[in-house]
Amino acid sequence: MSPRPEGVDPLVISGLRAREVFEVVDAEGVVEALQIAFQDGSSAVFTVWTDWSLLVDQRSDQSIPDYLWPGDEYTQRSVGFDIPEDGLEILSVTSTVDGVGTLMGADIAVDEHLVSVRSVGGELALSIQ
C-alpha cells in the first residue's frame, strides 16, 4: 500500500463547485471511496484508511488515487446528481470525530443533496440524499 497521504480537514472543500460526484468502486462493486471532482480540475477523495479513520485527500487531479491498488480494479461511478455546467456549490461540511479527535465521518451539503460518508468498523459507509 502507498504511504498515507497527508490528509486535510474536510472543511477545505466548503464553497468549492463540484462538477461531478463519484463513488470509487472495486472490481466487485464495493464502494471504497467518495470522490468529488471540482470545476478547477482538482478533487477530494474520502476513504477509510488502515487505522479505520476517514481520510480526506485533497488532490490536484481527478484520477483514482494510486493507494487504491491495483488501479485497474477500480472505477469511478457517478452517484447520479444532475449537475449543471457551472457545477454545484459545496454549501457546508460537518465533521464527526471520535473521542480522541480522529476524523470518522463527514456530512457534505452539495446544493440540495446531503452526502454522508463514514468509517464504520473499518468500512466505508456512504449515504446520499
XYZ file of C-alpha atoms in Angstrom:
129
model
C 0.000 0.000 0.000
C 1.189 3.515 -0.737
C 2.110 5.746 2.197
C -0.768 7.584 3.824
C -1.425 10.923 2.121
C -1.204 13.995 4.331
C -4.974 14.333 4.687
C -6.856 17.594 5.136
C -9.717 18.948 7.184
C -12.880 18.274 5.148
C -13.944 21.905 5.708
C -11.446 22.986 2.996
C -13.939 21.976 0.298
C -16.673 24.324 1.551
C -17.544 26.886 -1.102
C -15.961 24.940 -3.982
C -18.040 23.980 -7.017
C -18.435 20.283 -7.777
C -18.610 19.221 -11.423
C -19.107 15.529 -10.562
C -19.557 13.300 -7.526
C -18.275 9.732 -7.842
C -18.241 6.526 -5.908
C -14.912 4.755 -6.449
C -15.759 1.054 -6.608
C -13.605 -2.062 -6.723
C -13.963 -4.950 -9.189
C -16.789 -6.478 -7.088
C -18.719 -3.184 -6.982
C -17.842 -2.417 -3.345
C -17.627 1.332 -2.694
C -14.112 2.123 -1.468
C -14.148 5.938 -1.703
C -16.173 9.039 -2.409
C -14.546 11.408 -4.901
C -15.770 14.935 -5.555
C -14.379 16.464 -8.749
C -14.218 20.260 -8.758
C -14.546 22.791 -11.574
C -10.821 23.683 -11.374
C -9.688 20.095 -12.189
C -8.861 19.159 -8.591
C -10.725 16.672 -6.412
C -11.206 15.447 -2.855
C -11.211 11.740 -2.035
C -12.827 10.411 1.152
C -11.767 6.872 2.079
C -11.199 4.675 5.125
C -7.512 4.211 5.910
C -5.888 1.179 7.534
C -6.299 2.709 11.011
C -10.073 2.848 10.350
C -10.099 6.650 10.286
C -11.695 8.631 7.493
C -9.010 10.149 5.278
C -9.729 13.244 3.183
C -7.183 13.523 0.382
C -7.184 16.839 -1.499
C -5.741 16.180 -4.965
C -4.629 18.319 -7.880
C -6.218 15.878 -10.356
C -9.390 13.850 -10.731
C -7.859 10.411 -11.265
C -8.288 7.425 -8.961
C -5.543 7.621 -6.290
C -2.692 5.122 -6.555
C -3.245 3.941 -2.964
C -6.345 2.193 -4.330
C -4.297 -0.610 -5.835
C -4.200 -2.234 -8.278
C -5.557 0.741 -10.174
C -7.122 -1.255 -12.987
C -9.519 -2.862 -10.487
C -11.154 0.456 -9.510
C -13.584 2.622 -11.435
C -15.433 5.879 -10.867
C -19.210 5.588 -10.850
C -21.397 8.705 -10.839
C -23.777 8.991 -7.889
C -26.389 10.352 -10.296
C -26.604 14.005 -9.317
C -27.960 16.246 -12.021
C -25.099 18.772 -12.150
C -25.359 21.900 -14.305
C -22.419 23.066 -16.419
C -21.389 25.659 -13.811
C -21.341 22.956 -11.090
C -22.960 22.621 -7.685
C -21.655 24.513 -4.673
C -20.440 22.679 -1.571
C -22.578 24.644 0.892
C -21.237 23.154 4.113
C -19.240 20.318 5.609
C -19.753 18.961 9.126
C -17.129 16.631 10.589
C -17.631 13.772 13.047
C -14.692 12.815 15.265
C -14.182 10.084 17.836
C -13.208 10.585 21.492
C -9.569 11.354 20.642
C -10.336 13.734 17.780
C -9.800 11.339 14.863
C -11.958 12.073 11.825
C -14.585 9.350 11.436
C -17.233 10.981 9.242
C -18.373 13.973 7.243
C -21.725 15.341 6.109
C -21.416 17.334 2.902
C -24.235 19.602 1.703
C -23.973 19.792 -2.097
C -26.716 22.161 -3.246
C -29.937 20.361 -2.163
C -28.190 16.995 -1.662
C -26.685 15.644 1.552
C -23.754 13.257 1.177
C -22.735 11.427 4.347
C -19.504 9.443 4.427
C -18.373 7.461 7.484
C -15.870 4.917 8.671
C -17.926 2.186 10.313
C -15.974 -0.785 11.608
C -13.190 -0.038 9.137
C -15.547 0.026 6.143
C -16.796 2.998 4.150
C -20.472 3.824 4.688
C -21.907 6.226 2.109
C -25.371 7.742 2.134
C -26.729 10.159 -0.461
C -30.000 12.023 -0.094
